[in-house]
């Protein structure tokens, strides 16, 4: 194939830390990977991953126009050679960015098989290539996943399809992708249910579809244990797009689903900024709730556009928003198996290879600034002190006894009468707190 990585990126150097005052066109201003913040290096805290699909596979199309990027590795004639050329460019991109992880769907990396036997062979062949490149570069796999939404067989869903043969085909694809993820030492396995939902209720039996989906996930969890894959399964909530309604609507809905189908021991969530917005939530809302429910797993880091309202998957650059998100992540103890996966794509006019670097470098720096800010806020108790103070009344013995289940409704009510309670409202101090955050950013 006519696309060796060196010819694509030219003679670029690895991106290094240059500090905030540097004029260098390309360099990390804030991401200093070995700098220790709150007991861990920045690299250990942030666990950045480059995604294969947007950075290596997306041709730059939109609903009104086709390919703009004309990537050489997407214009060959021999699919496996194209996949190998793509892997060359991918690992050169990871090396240039100096990121520790990558992520992929089965069909991003390997040519899609005409059947499951071919699919297995193709994925195995690309795993051979990946294994060699991972050993050479030290880049690791944050997670793998199966694409159960692009092929027309999945137009009515994968696990939730009315046809059990489609369910079975999806099971075959997930088995191959999960086993490949295990073979490559992946830290997690992701399931995004892009078509697990409906287009119209007129042809939908929602109870049946939910039961199918629950059974599918239980089978994936069983298989994960059977093959000894240690990482968690991660569901990625998203309310819609491509479907009109997706069953993994948001963190709260996923939690209810996991509880109903007894999957809480094996499954956590992979939260994405743009999906949070589509669900009508802020990014930090979804992270705070996942922590509260004990299902926080990982992050797909990107941003939506307030004016567009669909899943634009832009590179995250909003330091204020990211600071609040990092604050909640650190407060929850930070990442364990998860990390920050750039599920983000450069815009279709960003034609130059170096644009791929600028997108990642800018967003890596935004996350690094957010980490520094959030760690300082936690250390100073910027939000934690006022929050603790706001709930301080609950530390009183009588209040604790209520929450411990030691009082009945009548006892609490009688005490309110006996003590002649007349609680007075207190300020929520929102503007004061917003000012504190502003000064921390
Ligand atoms: C789609 C999306 C996916 C998942 C993986 O919106 O975010 O790329 O991250 O299937
Ligand atoms: Co995503």
Coordinates of C-alpha atoms and ligand atoms in Angstrom, one line a residue:
X1 CA 0.0 0.0 0.0
X2 CA 1.1 3.4 -0.9
X3 CA 0.7 5.1 2.5
X4 CA 3.5 4.5 4.9
X5 CA 3.1 6.5 8.0
X6 CA 6.3 8.6 7.5
X7 CA 5.0 9.7 4.1
X8 CA 1.6 10.7 5.6
X9 CA 2.9 12.8 8.6
X10 CA 6.2 13.8 7.0
X11 CA 9.1 14.5 9.3
X12 CA 7.2 15.5 12.4
X13 CA 8.7 15.1 15.8
X14 CA 7.0 13.6 18.7
X15 CA 5.0 16.2 20.6
X16 CA 6.7 17.2 23.8
X17 CA 6.0 19.3 26.8
X18 CA 7.1 22.9 26.0
X19 CA 5.4 24.8 28.8
X20 CA 2.7 27.5 28.7
X21 CA 5.0 30.3 27.4
X22 CA 6.5 28.5 24.4
X23 CA 5.9 29.8 20.9
X24 CA 6.4 26.3 19.4
X25 CA 3.7 25.6 16.9
X26 CA 3.1 22.1 18.2
X27 CA 3.8 21.2 21.8
X28 CA 2.1 20.4 25.1
X29 CA 1.6 23.6 27.2
X30 CA 0.1 21.9 30.2
X31 CA 0.3 18.1 29.7
X32 CA 3.6 17.3 31.3
X33 CA 3.1 13.5 31.5
X34 CA 5.6 12.8 34.3
X35 CA 4.5 15.7 36.5
X36 CA 3.0 14.4 39.7
X37 CA -0.3 15.9 40.8
X38 CA -2.1 14.6 43.9
X39 CA 0.1 11.5 44.1
X40 CA 0.0 10.3 40.5
X41 CA 1.6 11.4 37.3
X42 CA -0.5 13.3 34.8
X43 CA -0.2 10.3 32.4
X44 CA -1.5 8.0 35.1
X45 CA -4.4 10.3 36.0
X46 CA -5.6 11.0 32.5
X47 CA -4.9 7.7 30.7
X48 CA -5.4 9.2 27.2
X49 CA -6.5 7.1 24.3
X50 CA -6.8 7.8 20.6
X51 CA -9.8 6.3 18.9
X52 CA -9.4 4.5 15.6
X53 CA -12.7 5.2 14.0
X54 CA -12.7 9.0 13.9
X55 CA -9.0 9.6 13.5
X56 CA -8.2 6.8 11.0
X57 CA -11.5 5.7 9.4
X58 CA -13.7 8.8 9.1
X59 CA -13.5 10.2 5.5
X60 CA -14.8 13.7 6.3
X61 CA -18.4 13.3 5.0
X62 CA -21.6 14.8 6.3
X63 CA -25.2 14.3 5.3
X64 CA -24.8 16.8 2.4
X65 CA -21.4 16.0 1.1
X66 CA -19.0 13.0 0.7
X67 CA -15.4 12.4 1.5
X68 CA -13.1 15.3 1.9
X69 CA -10.0 13.7 3.5
X70 CA -9.0 11.3 0.7
X71 CA -6.8 9.2 3.1
X72 CA -4.5 7.1 1.0
X73 CA -5.1 3.9 3.1
X74 CA -8.8 4.2 2.3
X75 CA -8.3 4.0 -1.4
X76 CA -6.5 0.7 -2.0
X77 CA -7.8 -2.4 -3.6
X78 CA -6.6 -5.1 -1.2
X79 CA -8.6 -4.8 2.1
X80 CA -6.0 -6.4 4.4
X81 CA -3.2 -4.3 2.9
X82 CA -5.3 -1.2 3.5
X83 CA -5.9 -2.3 7.1
X84 CA -2.1 -2.7 7.6
X85 CA -1.3 0.6 6.1
X86 CA -3.9 2.2 8.4
X87 CA -2.3 0.5 11.4
X88 CA 1.0 2.0 10.3
X89 CA -0.4 5.5 10.3
X90 CA -2.4 4.8 13.5
X91 CA 0.7 3.8 15.5
X92 CA 2.7 6.6 14.1
X93 CA -0.1 9.0 15.3
X94 CA 0.0 7.4 18.8
X95 CA 3.8 7.7 18.8
X96 CA 3.8 11.3 17.7
X97 CA 1.2 12.2 20.4
X98 CA 2.9 10.1 23.0
X99 CA -0.4 8.8 24.3
X100 CA -0.5 5.5 26.3
X101 CA -3.6 3.9 24.9
X102 CA -5.9 3.4 21.8
X103 CA -9.4 2.1 21.2
X104 CA -11.0 0.4 18.2
X105 CA -14.2 -1.3 16.8
X106 CA -13.6 -4.6 15.1
X107 CA -14.4 -3.2 11.7
X108 CA -12.3 -0.1 12.1
X109 CA -9.2 -2.1 12.4
X110 CA -9.9 -5.2 10.2
X111 CA -11.8 -5.6 7.0
X112 CA -15.4 -6.6 7.7
X113 CA -15.8 -10.4 7.0
X114 CA -18.5 -11.6 4.7
X115 CA -19.4 -14.0 7.4
X116 CA -18.4 -14.8 11.0
X117 CA -15.6 -17.2 10.0
X118 CA -14.0 -14.5 7.8
X119 CA -14.6 -11.9 10.4
X120 CA -12.7 -14.0 13.0
X121 CA -9.8 -14.5 10.6
X122 CA -9.6 -10.9 9.7
X123 CA -9.7 -9.7 13.3
X124 CA -7.0 -12.3 14.2
X125 CA -4.8 -11.1 11.4
X126 CA -5.0 -7.5 12.5
X127 CA -4.4 -8.6 16.1
X128 CA -1.1 -10.1 14.9
X129 CA -0.2 -6.7 13.4
X130 CA -1.3 -4.8 16.6
X131 CA 0.5 -7.2 18.9
X132 CA 3.8 -6.4 17.1
X133 CA 3.2 -2.7 17.0
X134 CA 2.1 -2.6 20.7
X135 CA 5.2 -4.4 21.7
X136 CA 7.4 -2.0 19.6
X137 CA 5.8 1.2 20.9
X138 CA 4.5 0.3 24.3
X139 CA 1.0 1.7 23.4
X140 CA -1.7 -0.3 25.2
X141 CA -5.4 -1.0 24.5
X142 CA -7.9 0.9 26.7
X143 CA -10.8 -0.9 25.2
X144 CA -12.1 -2.8 22.2
X145 CA -15.7 -3.0 20.9
X146 CA -17.8 -4.5 18.1
X147 CA -19.6 -2.3 15.6
X148 CA -23.2 -3.6 15.8
X149 CA -24.8 -0.6 14.0
X150 CA -23.3 0.1 10.6
X151 CA -24.0 -3.1 8.6
X152 CA -27.6 -3.2 7.2
X153 CA -28.3 -6.4 9.1
X154 CA -28.4 -4.3 12.2
X155 CA -30.9 -1.7 11.0
X156 CA -33.5 -2.9 13.5
X157 CA -31.0 -3.4 16.3
X158 CA -28.5 -6.1 17.2
X159 CA -29.5 -7.7 20.6
X160 CA -33.0 -6.1 20.3
X161 CA -33.6 -7.2 16.8
X162 CA -36.9 -9.0 16.0
X163 CA -34.9 -11.7 14.2
X164 CA -33.0 -14.1 16.5
X165 CA -30.5 -14.8 13.8
X166 CA -29.4 -11.2 14.0
X167 CA -29.0 -11.6 17.8
X168 CA -26.9 -14.7 17.1
X169 CA -24.7 -12.9 14.5
X170 CA -24.2 -10.0 17.0
X171 CA -23.2 -12.6 19.6
X172 CA -20.7 -14.0 17.2
X173 CA -19.2 -10.5 16.5
X174 CA -19.0 -9.6 20.2
X175 CA -17.4 -12.9 21.0
X176 CA -14.7 -12.2 18.4
X177 CA -14.1 -8.6 19.5
X178 CA -14.1 -9.5 23.3
X179 CA -11.6 -12.3 22.7
X180 CA -9.5 -10.0 20.6
X181 CA -9.6 -7.4 23.4
X182 CA -8.5 -10.0 25.9
X183 CA -5.7 -11.2 23.6
X184 CA -4.4 -7.6 23.3
X185 CA -4.5 -7.0 27.0
X186 CA -7.4 -4.5 26.8
X187 CA -8.4 -2.8 30.1
X188 CA -12.1 -2.7 29.4
X189 CA -14.7 -3.8 26.8
X190 CA -17.3 -1.3 25.6
X191 CA -20.8 -1.8 24.3
X192 CA -22.6 1.1 22.7
X193 CA -26.1 0.3 21.7
X194 CA -26.5 2.7 18.8
X195 CA -29.5 0.7 17.3
X196 CA -30.7 -0.9 20.5
X197 CA -33.9 1.2 20.6
X198 CA -36.7 1.9 18.1
X199 CA -37.7 4.1 15.2
X200 CA -41.4 3.8 15.9
X201 CA -43.4 2.2 18.7
X202 CA -45.9 1.0 16.0
X203 CA -43.7 -2.0 15.3
X204 CA -42.0 -2.4 18.7
X205 CA -42.5 -4.7 21.7
X206 CA -40.5 -2.8 24.3
X207 CA -40.7 -5.4 27.0
X208 CA -39.5 -8.1 24.7
X209 CA -36.6 -5.9 23.4
X210 CA -35.5 -5.0 26.9
X211 CA -35.5 -8.7 27.9
X212 CA -33.5 -9.6 24.8
X213 CA -31.0 -6.8 25.6
X214 CA -30.7 -7.9 29.2
X215 CA -30.1 -11.5 28.1
X216 CA -27.5 -10.5 25.6
X217 CA -25.5 -8.5 28.1
X218 CA -25.7 -11.4 30.6
X219 CA -24.3 -13.7 28.0
X220 CA -21.4 -11.3 27.3
X221 CA -20.7 -11.1 31.0
X222 CA -20.8 -14.9 31.3
X223 CA -18.4 -15.2 28.4
X224 CA -16.1 -12.5 29.9
X225 CA -15.7 -14.7 33.0
X226 CA -15.4 -17.9 31.0
X227 CA -12.4 -16.5 29.0
X228 CA -10.9 -14.8 32.1
X229 CA -11.2 -11.3 30.8
X230 CA -10.5 -9.1 33.9
X231 CA -11.7 -5.7 32.8
X232 CA -15.2 -4.4 33.2
X233 CA -17.8 -4.3 30.5
X234 CA -18.7 -0.6 29.9
X235 CA -22.1 0.5 28.5
X236 CA -22.0 3.8 26.7
X237 CA -25.2 5.8 27.4
X238 CA -26.7 7.8 24.5
X239 CA -30.4 8.8 24.2
X240 CA -30.8 8.8 20.5
X241 CA -29.0 9.1 17.1
X242 CA -29.0 6.9 15.1
X243 CA -32.3 5.6 16.7
X244 CA -35.2 7.8 17.7
X245 CA -34.9 6.3 21.2
X246 CA -32.1 4.2 22.6
X247 CA -32.5 2.0 25.7
X248 CA -29.2 3.1 27.1
X249 CA -30.6 6.6 27.4
X250 CA -28.4 8.1 30.1
X251 CA -26.5 7.0 33.3
X252 CA -29.7 6.8 35.4
X253 CA -31.5 4.7 32.8
X254 CA -28.5 2.4 32.4
X255 CA -28.3 1.9 36.2
X256 CA -32.0 0.8 36.3
X257 CA -31.4 -1.6 33.5
X258 CA -28.3 -3.1 35.1
X259 CA -30.1 -3.5 38.3
X260 CA -33.2 -5.1 36.7
X261 CA -31.0 -7.7 34.8
X262 CA -28.6 -8.2 37.7
X263 CA -25.6 -6.9 35.9
X264 CA -24.2 -4.4 38.3
X265 CA -21.2 -6.6 39.3
X266 CA -19.9 -6.8 35.7
X267 CA -20.9 -3.6 34.0
X268 CA -20.1 0.1 34.4
X269 CA -20.5 3.1 32.2
X270 CA -18.4 4.9 29.6
X271 CA -19.7 8.5 29.7
X272 CA -19.4 10.8 26.7
X273 CA -19.9 14.6 26.8
X274 CA -21.9 14.9 23.6
X275 CA -24.2 12.1 24.7
X276 CA -24.8 13.7 28.1
X277 CA -25.9 16.9 26.3
X278 CA -28.2 15.0 23.9
X279 CA -29.8 13.5 27.0
X280 CA -30.4 16.9 28.4
X281 CA -27.7 16.7 31.1
X282 CA -24.4 18.4 31.7
X283 CA -21.2 16.3 31.4
X284 CA -20.5 16.7 35.2
X285 CA -24.0 15.6 36.0
X286 CA -23.5 12.2 34.3
X287 CA -20.1 11.8 36.0
X288 CA -21.4 12.7 39.5
X289 CA -24.3 10.4 39.1
X290 CA -22.2 7.5 37.9
X291 CA -20.0 7.9 40.9
X292 CA -22.9 8.2 43.3
X293 CA -24.3 4.9 41.9
X294 CA -20.9 3.2 41.9
X295 CA -20.9 2.5 38.1
X296 CA -18.3 5.1 36.9
X297 CA -15.9 3.5 34.4
X298 CA -14.5 5.6 31.7
X299 CA -14.9 8.7 29.6
X300 CA -15.3 9.4 25.8
X301 CA -13.9 12.9 25.8
X302 CA -15.4 15.2 23.2
X303 CA -17.8 18.1 22.9
X304 CA -21.1 18.9 21.1
X305 CA -22.0 22.2 19.6
X306 CA -24.7 24.2 21.4
X307 CA -26.0 25.5 18.1
X308 CA -26.1 22.3 16.1
X309 CA -27.7 19.9 18.6
X310 CA -26.5 16.6 17.2
X311 CA -23.5 14.4 18.0
X312 CA -20.8 16.6 16.4
X313 CA -18.0 14.8 18.4
X314 CA -15.6 17.8 18.4
X315 CA -12.4 17.9 20.4
X316 CA -13.1 19.1 24.0
X317 CA -11.5 22.5 24.6
X318 CA -13.7 24.0 27.4
X319 CA -11.4 24.1 30.4
X320 CA -14.1 25.3 32.8
X321 CA -16.4 22.4 31.9
X322 CA -13.6 19.9 32.0
X323 CA -12.4 21.2 35.4
X324 CA -15.8 20.4 37.0
X325 CA -15.7 17.0 35.3
X326 CA -12.2 16.3 36.5
X327 CA -13.2 17.5 40.0
X328 CA -15.9 14.8 40.1
X329 CA -13.6 12.1 38.7
X330 CA -10.8 12.9 41.2
X331 CA -13.3 13.0 44.0
X332 CA -14.5 9.5 43.1
X333 CA -10.9 8.3 43.4
X334 CA -9.9 8.8 39.7
X335 CA -9.7 6.2 36.9
X336 CA -9.1 2.6 37.7
X337 CA -9.4 0.7 34.4
X338 CA -10.9 3.6 32.5
X339 CA -9.3 6.6 30.8
X340 CA -10.0 9.6 28.5
X341 CA -10.7 8.3 25.1
X342 CA -10.8 10.9 22.3
X343 CA -14.1 9.9 20.7
X344 CA -13.6 13.2 18.7
X345 CA -13.1 14.1 15.1
X346 CA -11.5 17.0 13.3
X347 CA -13.8 19.0 11.1
X348 CA -14.2 18.0 7.5
X349 CA -12.3 21.1 6.3
X350 CA -9.3 20.1 8.5
X351 CA -7.5 18.4 5.6
X352 CA -3.9 18.4 6.7
X353 CA -2.4 15.5 8.6
X354 CA -1.1 17.9 11.2
X355 CA -4.8 18.8 12.0
X356 CA -5.1 15.4 13.5
X357 CA -2.3 16.4 15.9
X358 CA -3.7 19.8 16.7
X359 CA -7.1 18.4 17.7
X360 CA -5.6 15.9 20.1
X361 CA -2.9 18.2 21.4
X362 CA -5.3 21.1 22.2
X363 CA -7.7 18.8 23.9
X364 CA -5.0 16.9 25.9
X365 CA -3.9 20.3 27.1
X366 CA -7.4 21.3 28.0
X367 CA -7.8 18.1 30.1
X368 CA -4.4 18.6 31.7
X369 CA -5.3 22.2 32.7
X370 CA -8.6 20.8 34.1
X371 CA -6.7 18.2 36.1
X372 CA -4.4 20.8 37.6
X373 CA -7.4 23.0 38.5
X374 CA -9.5 20.2 39.9
X375 CA -6.7 18.9 42.1
X376 CA -6.1 22.3 43.5
X377 CA -9.8 22.8 44.1
X378 CA -10.0 19.5 45.9
X379 CA -6.9 20.3 48.0
X380 CA -8.3 23.6 49.0
X381 CA -11.8 22.3 49.5
X382 CA -13.1 25.0 47.1
X383 CA -16.4 23.1 46.6
X384 CA -16.1 20.4 49.1
X385 CA -16.1 22.7 52.1
X386 CA -19.2 24.6 51.2
X387 CA -20.9 21.4 50.2
X388 CA -20.0 19.8 53.6
X389 CA -21.3 22.9 55.3
X390 CA -24.5 22.8 53.4
X391 CA -25.3 19.3 54.6
X392 CA -23.8 19.7 58.1
X393 CA -27.1 19.4 59.9
X394 CA -27.2 15.8 58.9
X395 CA -24.2 15.1 61.2
X396 CA -26.4 15.6 64.3
X397 CA -27.2 12.3 66.0
X398 CA -31.0 12.6 65.5
X399 CA -30.6 13.3 61.8
X400 CA -28.2 10.3 61.5
X401 CA -30.7 8.1 63.2
X402 CA -33.3 9.0 60.6
X403 CA -31.0 8.0 57.7
X404 CA -29.9 4.8 59.6
X405 CA -33.6 3.6 59.5
X406 CA -34.0 4.0 63.3
X407 CA -37.0 6.4 63.2
X408 CA -40.5 6.0 61.8
X409 CA -42.3 8.7 59.9
X410 CA -44.5 9.3 62.9
X411 CA -41.6 9.6 65.3
X412 CA -39.9 12.2 63.1
X413 CA -43.2 14.0 62.7
X414 CA -43.9 13.9 66.5
X415 CA -40.4 15.3 67.2
X416 CA -40.9 18.1 64.7
X417 CA -44.0 19.1 66.7
X418 CA -42.4 18.6 70.1
X419 CA -39.3 20.6 69.2
X420 CA -41.5 23.3 67.6
X421 CA -39.4 23.1 64.5
X422 CA -39.5 26.2 62.3
X423 CA -36.7 25.7 59.7
X424 CA -35.5 28.9 58.0
X425 CA -34.3 28.7 54.3
X426 CA -30.6 29.4 53.7
X427 CA -29.0 30.8 50.6
X428 CA -27.7 28.3 48.1
X429 CA -24.9 30.7 47.3
X430 CA -24.8 29.8 43.6
X431 CA -23.1 33.0 42.4
X432 CA -20.6 32.9 45.2
X433 CA -19.7 29.3 44.2
X434 CA -19.6 30.2 40.5
X435 CA -17.1 32.9 41.4
X436 CA -15.0 30.4 43.2
X437 CA -15.0 28.1 40.2
X438 CA -14.2 30.9 37.8
X439 CA -11.2 31.9 40.0
X440 CA -10.0 28.3 39.9
X441 CA -10.1 27.9 36.2
Ligands
LIG1 C1 -21.3 6.9 19.0 C2 -20.1 6.6 19.9 C3 -19.4 5.4 19.5 C4 -18.9 4.6 20.8 C5 -18.3 3.3 20.4 O1 -21.9 8.1 19.3 O2 -19.8 7.4 20.8 O3 -18.3 5.7 18.7 O4 -18.0 5.4 21.5 O5 -19.1 2.5 19.7
LIG2 CO1 -18.3 7.3 22.2

